[in-house]
């Protein structure tokens, strides 16, 4: 193994994340590159804490460098999320692997990914059929894979696999590798302890969901041992500059109400007449809109992402446009020559490339301005300095 990539959010960085990096290094990685969400994460919500702290934690945890995943990909559905990260990782010099965490065996993950890639027409046909019947996108994808999985007779095993978000992300990473980076091999690392979104608090590893929940309820001592670096800095920042989720929801609903149905139809997560349904609803709040029966068939996360699209102006066309991004953090002895050309080290370098990457970069600028406003702090996208450890 040469260089290894990891796609991540580190929202926040915890002991399970450190284990994954350490395991990649134990298996022979020369360098570990983390491609990490910035101010907003895949749930289409503001990140739990500042991206600089999260990136610095990753370097202390064993990573050699942390690259920011542009917001158009960081807040996207699993397929685009994976594709954006793999596009970056595939251009890193001497890259050979992408490490990914799963709760099941590598054999099943690889078989399901093979089905998605090699039987794309049958897979897509089944997904569309379930979507038309009113099922959510995640259910449709999982059910399509279950039906096409023919090598085992007990489909309940496959059902348990596809119900775990980490496993589904692994499948998307492998599909993205097949599409964009045939030279890269997947390195599937068994996840230890609690699964994604688990509420368990025992053992040496718990989910980021539990850490966020306990912190939001000012029970910091309950999760201290699971956050290996800068716990004090993190909690102090959260006490004074935690993103105001209530304000975010009101701003998102306001943004929706300011757009016409035609403008909404151009946005990243809008299709199938969704623009008319969502405009005709008289929801008094963000949560009321999400729960509305009329939008049920689109799935909660898709609606939340569409509301973020309204706020940040993320259009469908942006997903195929060129982009530029930044190196968030690295070791002091890191070799910058390993970076792709579109990963910049300084703000000046980003500005120099801005003209050809204007649309996608402006989304990151808006995302930073919004996040900082929600946190009650000043500064924008260019008020960032590379963190060296």
mmCIF file of C-alpha atoms in Angstrom:
data_model
loop_
_atom_site.group_PDB
_atom_site.id
_atom_site.type_symbol
_atom_site.label_atom_id
_atom_site.label_comp_id
_atom_site.label_asym_id
_atom_site.label_seq_id
_atom_site.Cartn_x
_atom_site.Cartn_y
_atom_site.Cartn_z
ATOM 1 C CA UNK A 1 0.000 0.000 0.000
ATOM 2 C CA UNK A 2 1.168 3.501 -0.828
ATOM 3 C CA UNK A 3 -1.020 6.484 0.084
ATOM 4 C CA UNK A 4 -4.501 5.912 1.495
ATOM 5 C CA UNK A 5 -7.556 8.169 1.475
ATOM 6 C CA UNK A 6 -10.390 8.365 4.002
ATOM 7 C CA UNK A 7 -13.705 10.147 3.407
ATOM 8 C CA UNK A 8 -14.991 11.653 6.637
ATOM 9 C CA UNK A 9 -16.947 14.255 8.561
ATOM 10 C CA UNK A 10 -15.357 13.913 12.030
ATOM 11 C CA UNK A 11 -18.429 15.541 13.509
ATOM 12 C CA UNK A 12 -16.713 15.354 15.979
ATOM 13 C CA UNK A 13 -13.507 13.292 15.787
ATOM 14 C CA UNK A 14 -13.694 10.380 18.243
ATOM 15 C CA UNK A 15 -11.837 7.213 19.252
ATOM 16 C CA UNK A 16 -13.437 5.149 16.477
ATOM 17 C CA UNK A 17 -12.103 7.574 13.876
ATOM 18 C CA UNK A 18 -8.624 7.375 15.397
ATOM 19 C CA UNK A 19 -8.806 3.576 15.251
ATOM 20 C CA UNK A 20 -9.605 3.654 11.522
ATOM 21 C CA UNK A 21 -6.611 5.896 10.747
ATOM 22 C CA UNK A 22 -4.311 3.802 12.933
ATOM 23 C CA UNK A 23 -5.533 0.603 11.258
ATOM 24 C CA UNK A 24 -4.831 2.020 7.784
ATOM 25 C CA UNK A 25 -1.291 2.883 8.890
ATOM 26 C CA UNK A 26 -0.818 -0.573 10.441
ATOM 27 C CA UNK A 27 -1.836 -2.148 7.133
ATOM 28 C CA UNK A 28 0.956 -0.270 5.371
ATOM 29 C CA UNK A 29 -0.257 3.186 4.320
ATOM 30 C CA UNK A 30 2.651 5.578 3.760
ATOM 31 C CA UNK A 31 0.379 8.606 4.231
ATOM 32 C CA UNK A 32 -3.272 8.980 5.179
ATOM 33 C CA UNK A 33 -5.243 11.734 3.437
ATOM 34 C CA UNK A 34 -8.610 12.653 4.943
ATOM 35 C CA UNK A 35 -11.195 14.367 2.736
ATOM 36 C CA UNK A 36 -13.505 16.009 5.264
ATOM 37 C CA UNK A 37 -16.765 17.967 5.187
ATOM 38 C CA UNK A 38 -16.425 21.615 6.099
ATOM 39 C CA UNK A 39 -19.088 23.858 7.608
ATOM 40 C CA UNK A 40 -22.072 21.693 6.670
ATOM 41 C CA UNK A 41 -22.313 17.904 6.705
ATOM 42 C CA UNK A 42 -24.185 15.250 4.750
ATOM 43 C CA UNK A 43 -27.284 15.524 6.936
ATOM 44 C CA UNK A 44 -27.642 19.052 5.444
ATOM 45 C CA UNK A 45 -27.131 20.563 8.893
ATOM 46 C CA UNK A 46 -24.387 22.841 10.278
ATOM 47 C CA UNK A 47 -21.329 20.953 11.511
ATOM 48 C CA UNK A 48 -21.211 20.294 15.254
ATOM 49 C CA UNK A 49 -18.038 22.343 15.648
ATOM 50 C CA UNK A 50 -15.448 24.316 13.690
ATOM 51 C CA UNK A 51 -13.733 22.577 10.766
ATOM 52 C CA UNK A 52 -10.281 23.756 11.874
ATOM 53 C CA UNK A 53 -10.567 21.915 15.199
ATOM 54 C CA UNK A 54 -11.923 18.786 13.525
ATOM 55 C CA UNK A 55 -9.093 18.807 10.964
ATOM 56 C CA UNK A 56 -6.443 19.361 13.628
ATOM 57 C CA UNK A 57 -7.845 16.430 15.626
ATOM 58 C CA UNK A 58 -7.468 14.206 12.561
ATOM 59 C CA UNK A 59 -3.785 15.086 12.165
ATOM 60 C CA UNK A 60 -3.137 14.399 15.842
ATOM 61 C CA UNK A 61 -4.967 11.117 15.295
ATOM 62 C CA UNK A 62 -2.509 10.004 12.622
ATOM 63 C CA UNK A 63 -3.566 11.675 9.365
ATOM 64 C CA UNK A 64 -0.889 13.374 7.290
ATOM 65 C CA UNK A 65 -3.247 15.849 5.653
ATOM 66 C CA UNK A 66 -6.908 16.914 5.717
ATOM 67 C CA UNK A 67 -8.555 18.310 2.572
ATOM 68 C CA UNK A 68 -11.916 20.078 2.607
ATOM 69 C CA UNK A 69 -14.737 18.448 0.635
ATOM 70 C CA UNK A 70 -16.602 21.270 -1.168
ATOM 71 C CA UNK A 71 -20.069 21.959 0.231
ATOM 72 C CA UNK A 72 -21.869 20.900 -2.968
ATOM 73 C CA UNK A 73 -20.591 17.354 -2.322
ATOM 74 C CA UNK A 74 -20.348 17.420 1.477
ATOM 75 C CA UNK A 75 -24.090 18.059 1.801
ATOM 76 C CA UNK A 76 -25.192 15.772 -1.039
ATOM 77 C CA UNK A 77 -26.831 12.355 -1.068
ATOM 78 C CA UNK A 78 -24.550 9.350 -0.626
ATOM 79 C CA UNK A 79 -23.751 8.893 -4.315
ATOM 80 C CA UNK A 80 -22.621 12.474 -4.942
ATOM 81 C CA UNK A 81 -20.936 12.631 -1.525
ATOM 82 C CA UNK A 82 -18.841 9.599 -2.465
ATOM 83 C CA UNK A 83 -18.145 10.802 -6.010
ATOM 84 C CA UNK A 84 -16.906 14.206 -4.892
ATOM 85 C CA UNK A 85 -14.508 12.726 -2.351
ATOM 86 C CA UNK A 86 -13.237 10.068 -4.746
ATOM 87 C CA UNK A 87 -12.602 12.727 -7.420
ATOM 88 C CA UNK A 88 -10.252 14.433 -4.969
ATOM 89 C CA UNK A 89 -8.593 11.307 -3.600
ATOM 90 C CA UNK A 90 -8.012 9.825 -7.070
ATOM 91 C CA UNK A 91 -5.749 12.769 -7.990
ATOM 92 C CA UNK A 92 -3.473 12.463 -4.942
ATOM 93 C CA UNK A 93 0.013 11.376 -5.988
ATOM 94 C CA UNK A 94 0.786 7.675 -5.414
ATOM 95 C CA UNK A 95 -2.678 6.946 -4.050
ATOM 96 C CA UNK A 96 -3.505 3.236 -3.928
ATOM 97 C CA UNK A 97 -6.373 2.713 -1.445
ATOM 98 C CA UNK A 98 -9.442 4.276 0.128
ATOM 99 C CA UNK A 99 -10.174 3.063 3.653
ATOM 100 C CA UNK A 100 -13.823 2.792 4.663
ATOM 101 C CA UNK A 101 -15.586 1.617 7.799
ATOM 102 C CA UNK A 102 -18.261 -1.093 7.677
ATOM 103 C CA UNK A 103 -20.218 -3.051 10.270
ATOM 104 C CA UNK A 104 -20.243 -6.272 8.255
ATOM 105 C CA UNK A 105 -17.800 -8.456 6.318
ATOM 106 C CA UNK A 106 -15.941 -7.121 3.302
ATOM 107 C CA UNK A 107 -17.252 -9.992 1.149
ATOM 108 C CA UNK A 108 -20.881 -8.875 1.373
ATOM 109 C CA UNK A 109 -20.016 -5.209 0.822
ATOM 110 C CA UNK A 110 -17.958 -6.048 -2.267
ATOM 111 C CA UNK A 111 -20.685 -8.301 -3.673
ATOM 112 C CA UNK A 112 -23.373 -5.636 -3.219
ATOM 113 C CA UNK A 113 -21.115 -3.007 -4.792
ATOM 114 C CA UNK A 114 -20.475 -5.341 -7.725
ATOM 115 C CA UNK A 115 -24.221 -5.670 -8.270
ATOM 116 C CA UNK A 116 -24.700 -1.889 -8.241
ATOM 117 C CA UNK A 117 -21.874 -1.425 -10.768
ATOM 118 C CA UNK A 118 -22.315 -4.414 -13.072
ATOM 119 C CA UNK A 119 -26.103 -4.567 -13.080
ATOM 120 C CA UNK A 120 -26.732 -0.831 -13.210
ATOM 121 C CA UNK A 121 -29.704 -0.984 -15.580
ATOM 122 C CA UNK A 122 -31.629 -3.529 -13.497
ATOM 123 C CA UNK A 123 -30.662 -1.740 -10.294
ATOM 124 C CA UNK A 124 -31.766 1.679 -11.536
ATOM 125 C CA UNK A 125 -35.038 0.279 -12.893
ATOM 126 C CA UNK A 126 -35.906 -1.157 -9.475
ATOM 127 C CA UNK A 127 -34.925 2.040 -7.673
ATOM 128 C CA UNK A 128 -37.169 4.146 -9.946
ATOM 129 C CA UNK A 129 -40.052 1.725 -9.447
ATOM 130 C CA UNK A 130 -39.857 2.002 -5.654
ATOM 131 C CA UNK A 131 -39.536 5.782 -5.806
ATOM 132 C CA UNK A 132 -42.683 6.035 -7.929
ATOM 133 C CA UNK A 133 -44.548 3.912 -5.384
ATOM 134 C CA UNK A 134 -43.754 6.491 -2.701
ATOM 135 C CA UNK A 135 -40.780 4.822 -0.996
ATOM 136 C CA UNK A 136 -37.794 6.839 0.197
ATOM 137 C CA UNK A 137 -34.580 6.873 -1.827
ATOM 138 C CA UNK A 138 -32.640 4.933 0.816
ATOM 139 C CA UNK A 139 -35.320 2.263 0.985
ATOM 140 C CA UNK A 140 -35.452 2.034 -2.816
ATOM 141 C CA UNK A 141 -31.683 1.554 -3.118
ATOM 142 C CA UNK A 142 -31.554 -1.004 -0.355
ATOM 143 C CA UNK A 143 -34.503 -2.988 -1.667
ATOM 144 C CA UNK A 144 -33.065 -3.021 -5.189
ATOM 145 C CA UNK A 145 -29.792 -4.448 -3.893
ATOM 146 C CA UNK A 146 -31.628 -7.037 -1.808
ATOM 147 C CA UNK A 147 -33.598 -8.283 -4.796
ATOM 148 C CA UNK A 148 -30.524 -8.500 -7.014
ATOM 149 C CA UNK A 149 -28.361 -10.194 -4.413
ATOM 150 C CA UNK A 150 -28.528 -13.808 -5.513
ATOM 151 C CA UNK A 151 -25.587 -15.533 -3.876
ATOM 152 C CA UNK A 152 -27.207 -16.143 -0.472
ATOM 153 C CA UNK A 153 -30.683 -17.442 0.327
ATOM 154 C CA UNK A 154 -31.275 -15.596 3.587
ATOM 155 C CA UNK A 155 -32.119 -12.066 2.476
ATOM 156 C CA UNK A 156 -32.542 -11.008 6.098
ATOM 157 C CA UNK A 157 -28.745 -10.871 6.255
ATOM 158 C CA UNK A 158 -28.659 -8.453 3.353
ATOM 159 C CA UNK A 159 -31.457 -6.417 4.923
ATOM 160 C CA UNK A 160 -29.390 -5.918 8.073
ATOM 161 C CA UNK A 161 -26.406 -4.868 5.960
ATOM 162 C CA UNK A 162 -28.225 -2.248 3.910
ATOM 163 C CA UNK A 163 -29.973 -0.735 6.932
ATOM 164 C CA UNK A 164 -26.613 0.477 8.265
ATOM 165 C CA UNK A 165 -25.621 3.839 6.652
ATOM 166 C CA UNK A 166 -21.882 3.103 6.872
ATOM 167 C CA UNK A 167 -22.334 -0.041 4.784
ATOM 168 C CA UNK A 168 -24.347 1.806 2.150
ATOM 169 C CA UNK A 169 -21.655 4.494 1.996
ATOM 170 C CA UNK A 170 -19.024 1.796 1.417
ATOM 171 C CA UNK A 171 -21.056 0.560 -1.546
ATOM 172 C CA UNK A 172 -21.232 4.113 -2.924
ATOM 173 C CA UNK A 173 -17.469 4.615 -2.441
ATOM 174 C CA UNK A 174 -16.720 1.427 -4.369
ATOM 175 C CA UNK A 175 -19.114 2.436 -7.152
ATOM 176 C CA UNK A 176 -17.396 5.854 -7.337
ATOM 177 C CA UNK A 177 -13.978 4.171 -7.423
ATOM 178 C CA UNK A 178 -15.132 2.062 -10.369
ATOM 179 C CA UNK A 179 -16.297 5.207 -12.167
ATOM 180 C CA UNK A 180 -13.462 7.622 -11.406
ATOM 181 C CA UNK A 181 -10.438 5.758 -10.044
ATOM 182 C CA UNK A 182 -9.838 2.254 -11.365
ATOM 183 C CA UNK A 183 -6.295 2.401 -9.939
ATOM 184 C CA UNK A 184 -7.584 2.548 -6.337
ATOM 185 C CA UNK A 185 -8.524 -0.427 -4.178
ATOM 186 C CA UNK A 186 -11.132 -0.324 -1.388
ATOM 187 C CA UNK A 187 -9.790 -1.098 2.075
ATOM 188 C CA UNK A 188 -12.761 -2.146 4.206
ATOM 189 C CA UNK A 189 -12.083 -1.841 7.937
ATOM 190 C CA UNK A 190 -14.520 -3.393 10.400
ATOM 191 C CA UNK A 191 -16.024 -0.732 12.602
ATOM 192 C CA UNK A 192 -15.608 -1.312 16.340
ATOM 193 C CA UNK A 193 -18.194 -0.608 19.027
ATOM 194 C CA UNK A 194 -21.386 1.352 18.414
ATOM 195 C CA UNK A 195 -22.841 1.634 14.924
ATOM 196 C CA UNK A 196 -23.763 4.876 13.170
ATOM 197 C CA UNK A 197 -26.499 6.753 15.099
ATOM 198 C CA UNK A 198 -26.359 4.207 17.932
ATOM 199 C CA UNK A 199 -27.387 5.515 21.366
ATOM 200 C CA UNK A 200 -25.058 3.156 23.267
ATOM 201 C CA UNK A 201 -22.630 4.807 25.705
ATOM 202 C CA UNK A 202 -20.630 1.817 26.963
ATOM 203 C CA UNK A 203 -17.327 0.357 25.750
ATOM 204 C CA UNK A 204 -14.390 2.173 24.168
ATOM 205 C CA UNK A 205 -16.200 3.398 21.069
ATOM 206 C CA UNK A 206 -19.487 5.285 20.722
ATOM 207 C CA UNK A 207 -21.142 7.058 17.813
ATOM 208 C CA UNK A 208 -20.713 10.733 16.981
ATOM 209 C CA UNK A 209 -24.494 11.001 17.354
ATOM 210 C CA UNK A 210 -24.258 10.247 21.086
ATOM 211 C CA UNK A 211 -21.376 12.680 21.550
ATOM 212 C CA UNK A 212 -23.369 15.472 19.903
ATOM 213 C CA UNK A 213 -26.489 14.631 21.920
ATOM 214 C CA UNK A 214 -24.666 14.654 25.253
ATOM 215 C CA UNK A 215 -22.827 17.864 24.411
ATOM 216 C CA UNK A 216 -26.036 19.599 23.346
ATOM 217 C CA UNK A 217 -27.467 18.713 26.767
ATOM 218 C CA UNK A 218 -24.357 20.033 28.563
ATOM 219 C CA UNK A 219 -23.336 16.530 29.663
ATOM 220 C CA UNK A 220 -19.768 16.927 28.458
ATOM 221 C CA UNK A 221 -18.269 14.706 31.160
ATOM 222 C CA UNK A 222 -20.275 11.748 29.837
ATOM 223 C CA UNK A 223 -18.361 11.744 26.535
ATOM 224 C CA UNK A 224 -14.977 13.225 27.443
ATOM 225 C CA UNK A 225 -13.057 9.946 27.150
ATOM 226 C CA UNK A 226 -14.368 9.325 23.623
ATOM 227 C CA UNK A 227 -13.010 12.630 22.256
ATOM 228 C CA UNK A 228 -9.230 12.144 22.324
ATOM 229 C CA UNK A 229 -8.046 15.642 21.371
ATOM 230 C CA UNK A 230 -8.922 19.245 22.258
ATOM 231 C CA UNK A 231 -12.011 18.337 24.247
ATOM 232 C CA UNK A 232 -11.631 21.500 26.333
ATOM 233 C CA UNK A 233 -11.294 23.771 23.290
ATOM 234 C CA UNK A 234 -14.218 22.090 21.624
ATOM 235 C CA UNK A 235 -16.564 22.360 24.580
ATOM 236 C CA UNK A 236 -15.559 25.968 25.239
ATOM 237 C CA UNK A 237 -16.314 26.836 21.630
ATOM 238 C CA UNK A 238 -19.673 25.060 21.815
ATOM 239 C CA UNK A 239 -20.659 26.945 24.970
ATOM 240 C CA UNK A 240 -20.156 30.307 23.271
ATOM 241 C CA UNK A 241 -20.351 29.689 19.520
ATOM 242 C CA UNK A 242 -22.462 26.623 18.894
ATOM 243 C CA UNK A 243 -24.428 26.906 15.607
ATOM 244 C CA UNK A 244 -27.977 28.074 16.253
ATOM 245 C CA UNK A 245 -30.069 25.287 14.699
ATOM 246 C CA UNK A 246 -33.340 27.109 15.375
ATOM 247 C CA UNK A 247 -32.109 30.142 13.457
ATOM 248 C CA UNK A 248 -30.883 27.882 10.660
ATOM 249 C CA UNK A 249 -34.300 26.270 10.246
ATOM 250 C CA UNK A 250 -36.049 29.643 10.111
ATOM 251 C CA UNK A 251 -33.555 30.951 7.542
ATOM 252 C CA UNK A 252 -34.000 27.838 5.379
ATOM 253 C CA UNK A 253 -37.783 28.161 5.397
ATOM 254 C CA UNK A 254 -37.486 31.866 4.562
ATOM 255 C CA UNK A 255 -35.178 31.050 1.631
ATOM 256 C CA UNK A 256 -37.705 28.542 0.295
ATOM 257 C CA UNK A 257 -40.528 31.080 0.484
ATOM 258 C CA UNK A 258 -38.459 33.625 -1.462
ATOM 259 C CA UNK A 259 -38.049 31.345 -4.484
ATOM 260 C CA UNK A 260 -40.515 30.588 -7.252
ATOM 261 C CA UNK A 261 -41.368 27.026 -8.227
ATOM 262 C CA UNK A 262 -39.287 27.478 -11.383
ATOM 263 C CA UNK A 263 -36.249 28.562 -9.372
ATOM 264 C CA UNK A 264 -36.668 25.615 -7.005
ATOM 265 C CA UNK A 265 -36.806 23.205 -9.948
ATOM 266 C CA UNK A 266 -33.217 24.152 -10.853
ATOM 267 C CA UNK A 267 -31.901 23.152 -7.430
ATOM 268 C CA UNK A 268 -29.807 20.051 -6.775
ATOM 269 C CA UNK A 269 -32.373 17.959 -4.897
ATOM 270 C CA UNK A 270 -35.515 18.863 -6.833
ATOM 271 C CA UNK A 271 -37.262 16.579 -9.340
ATOM 272 C CA UNK A 272 -40.552 14.819 -10.091
ATOM 273 C CA UNK A 273 -42.671 17.929 -9.566
ATOM 274 C CA UNK A 274 -41.357 18.429 -6.046
ATOM 275 C CA UNK A 275 -41.146 22.199 -6.620
ATOM 276 C CA UNK A 276 -44.935 22.573 -6.930
ATOM 277 C CA UNK A 277 -45.711 20.384 -3.935
ATOM 278 C CA UNK A 278 -43.296 22.207 -1.667
ATOM 279 C CA UNK A 279 -44.393 25.688 -2.812
ATOM 280 C CA UNK A 280 -48.080 24.922 -2.282
ATOM 281 C CA UNK A 281 -47.590 23.862 1.342
ATOM 282 C CA UNK A 282 -48.350 26.481 3.962
ATOM 283 C CA UNK A 283 -45.988 25.123 6.599
ATOM 284 C CA UNK A 284 -45.430 27.404 9.584
ATOM 285 C CA UNK A 285 -42.068 25.856 10.447
ATOM 286 C CA UNK A 286 -39.166 23.851 9.044
ATOM 287 C CA UNK A 287 -40.198 20.773 11.047
ATOM 288 C CA UNK A 288 -43.834 21.013 9.918
ATOM 289 C CA UNK A 289 -42.669 21.069 6.315
ATOM 290 C CA UNK A 290 -40.448 18.013 6.794
ATOM 291 C CA UNK A 291 -43.319 16.065 8.364
ATOM 292 C CA UNK A 292 -45.923 16.986 5.769
ATOM 293 C CA UNK A 293 -47.742 14.009 4.275
ATOM 294 C CA UNK A 294 -47.614 15.506 0.792
ATOM 295 C CA UNK A 295 -43.786 15.306 0.756
ATOM 296 C CA UNK A 296 -43.490 11.951 2.505
ATOM 297 C CA UNK A 297 -42.475 9.997 -0.599
ATOM 298 C CA UNK A 298 -39.350 12.114 -1.081
ATOM 299 C CA UNK A 299 -37.760 11.216 2.249
ATOM 300 C CA UNK A 300 -36.794 13.433 5.167
ATOM 301 C CA UNK A 301 -33.140 13.903 4.199
ATOM 302 C CA UNK A 302 -33.923 14.828 0.630
ATOM 303 C CA UNK A 303 -36.311 17.563 1.756
ATOM 304 C CA UNK A 304 -33.745 18.864 4.251
ATOM 305 C CA UNK A 305 -31.115 18.958 1.501
ATOM 306 C CA UNK A 306 -33.503 20.834 -0.784
ATOM 307 C CA UNK A 307 -34.016 23.449 1.930
ATOM 308 C CA UNK A 308 -30.243 23.833 2.209
ATOM 309 C CA UNK A 309 -30.127 24.149 -1.586
ATOM 310 C CA UNK A 310 -32.540 27.073 -1.239
ATOM 311 C CA UNK A 311 -30.274 28.767 1.298
ATOM 312 C CA UNK A 312 -26.964 28.211 -0.484
ATOM 313 C CA UNK A 313 -28.216 28.287 -4.080
ATOM 314 C CA UNK A 314 -26.917 24.826 -5.014
ATOM 315 C CA UNK A 315 -28.062 24.005 -8.549
ATOM 316 C CA UNK A 316 -28.066 20.640 -10.327
ATOM 317 C CA UNK A 317 -25.489 21.832 -12.856
ATOM 318 C CA UNK A 318 -22.923 22.491 -10.117
ATOM 319 C CA UNK A 319 -22.414 18.760 -9.544
ATOM 320 C CA UNK A 320 -20.530 18.400 -12.834
ATOM 321 C CA UNK A 321 -18.590 21.667 -12.700
ATOM 322 C CA UNK A 322 -14.857 22.036 -11.920
ATOM 323 C CA UNK A 323 -13.979 23.006 -8.369
ATOM 324 C CA UNK A 324 -11.146 24.222 -6.203
ATOM 325 C CA UNK A 325 -10.717 23.475 -2.514
ATOM 326 C CA UNK A 326 -8.264 23.952 0.319
ATOM 327 C CA UNK A 327 -5.880 21.981 2.482
ATOM 328 C CA UNK A 328 -7.298 22.391 5.984
ATOM 329 C CA UNK A 329 -4.513 20.854 8.066
ATOM 330 C CA UNK A 330 -1.332 18.812 7.734
ATOM 331 C CA UNK A 331 1.770 17.657 9.532
ATOM 332 C CA UNK A 332 4.643 20.106 9.656
ATOM 333 C CA UNK A 333 6.774 17.824 7.445
ATOM 334 C CA UNK A 334 4.033 17.143 4.881
ATOM 335 C CA UNK A 335 5.098 17.045 1.226
ATOM 336 C CA UNK A 336 2.785 19.455 -0.623
ATOM 337 C CA UNK A 337 3.795 17.907 -3.964
ATOM 338 C CA UNK A 338 1.465 14.992 -3.181
ATOM 339 C CA UNK A 339 -1.598 17.215 -3.466
ATOM 340 C CA UNK A 340 -3.810 17.468 -6.564
ATOM 341 C CA UNK A 341 -3.484 20.727 -8.486
ATOM 342 C CA UNK A 342 -6.969 21.890 -7.456
ATOM 343 C CA UNK A 343 -6.225 21.546 -3.706
ATOM 344 C CA UNK A 344 -4.768 24.886 -2.660
ATOM 345 C CA UNK A 345 -2.600 25.736 0.335
ATOM 346 C CA UNK A 346 -3.273 29.482 0.608
ATOM 347 C CA UNK A 347 -6.201 31.848 0.186
ATOM 348 C CA UNK A 348 -4.272 33.657 -2.545
ATOM 349 C CA UNK A 349 -4.000 30.428 -4.543
ATOM 350 C CA UNK A 350 -7.749 29.816 -4.193
ATOM 351 C CA UNK A 351 -8.572 33.333 -5.370
ATOM 352 C CA UNK A 352 -6.264 32.907 -8.357
ATOM 353 C CA UNK A 353 -8.252 29.846 -9.457
ATOM 354 C CA UNK A 354 -11.658 31.330 -8.614
ATOM 355 C CA UNK A 355 -12.664 32.426 -12.133
ATOM 356 C CA UNK A 356 -12.813 28.904 -13.568
ATOM 357 C CA UNK A 357 -14.471 27.436 -10.453
ATOM 358 C CA UNK A 358 -16.737 30.369 -9.607
ATOM 359 C CA UNK A 359 -20.116 28.669 -9.078
ATOM 360 C CA UNK A 360 -18.961 25.862 -6.774
ATOM 361 C CA UNK A 361 -16.576 28.115 -4.868
ATOM 362 C CA UNK A 362 -19.318 30.677 -4.222
ATOM 363 C CA UNK A 363 -21.370 27.957 -2.526
ATOM 364 C CA UNK A 364 -18.472 27.400 -0.100
ATOM 365 C CA UNK A 365 -18.247 31.144 0.483
ATOM 366 C CA UNK A 366 -21.967 31.328 1.268
ATOM 367 C CA UNK A 367 -21.781 28.230 3.464
ATOM 368 C CA UNK A 368 -18.995 29.779 5.530
ATOM 369 C CA UNK A 369 -20.814 33.107 5.888
ATOM 370 C CA UNK A 370 -23.981 31.301 6.987
ATOM 371 C CA UNK A 371 -22.176 29.006 9.422
ATOM 372 C CA UNK A 372 -20.264 31.856 11.053
ATOM 373 C CA UNK A 373 -23.454 33.890 11.375
ATOM 374 C CA UNK A 374 -25.205 30.964 13.062
ATOM 375 C CA UNK A 375 -22.249 30.674 15.448
ATOM 376 C CA UNK A 376 -22.194 34.386 16.218
ATOM 377 C CA UNK A 377 -18.693 34.972 14.891
ATOM 378 C CA UNK A 378 -17.219 37.230 12.214
ATOM 379 C CA UNK A 379 -15.233 36.189 9.170
ATOM 380 C CA UNK A 380 -15.721 34.451 5.862
ATOM 381 C CA UNK A 381 -14.269 31.683 3.701
ATOM 382 C CA UNK A 382 -10.939 33.468 3.292
ATOM 383 C CA UNK A 383 -10.475 34.048 7.023
ATOM 384 C CA UNK A 384 -8.770 30.670 7.297
ATOM 385 C CA UNK A 385 -5.137 29.728 7.779
ATOM 386 C CA UNK A 386 -3.637 26.298 7.186
ATOM 387 C CA UNK A 387 -3.298 24.357 10.444
ATOM 388 C CA UNK A 388 0.124 22.709 10.816
ATOM 389 C CA UNK A 389 0.796 20.132 13.537
#
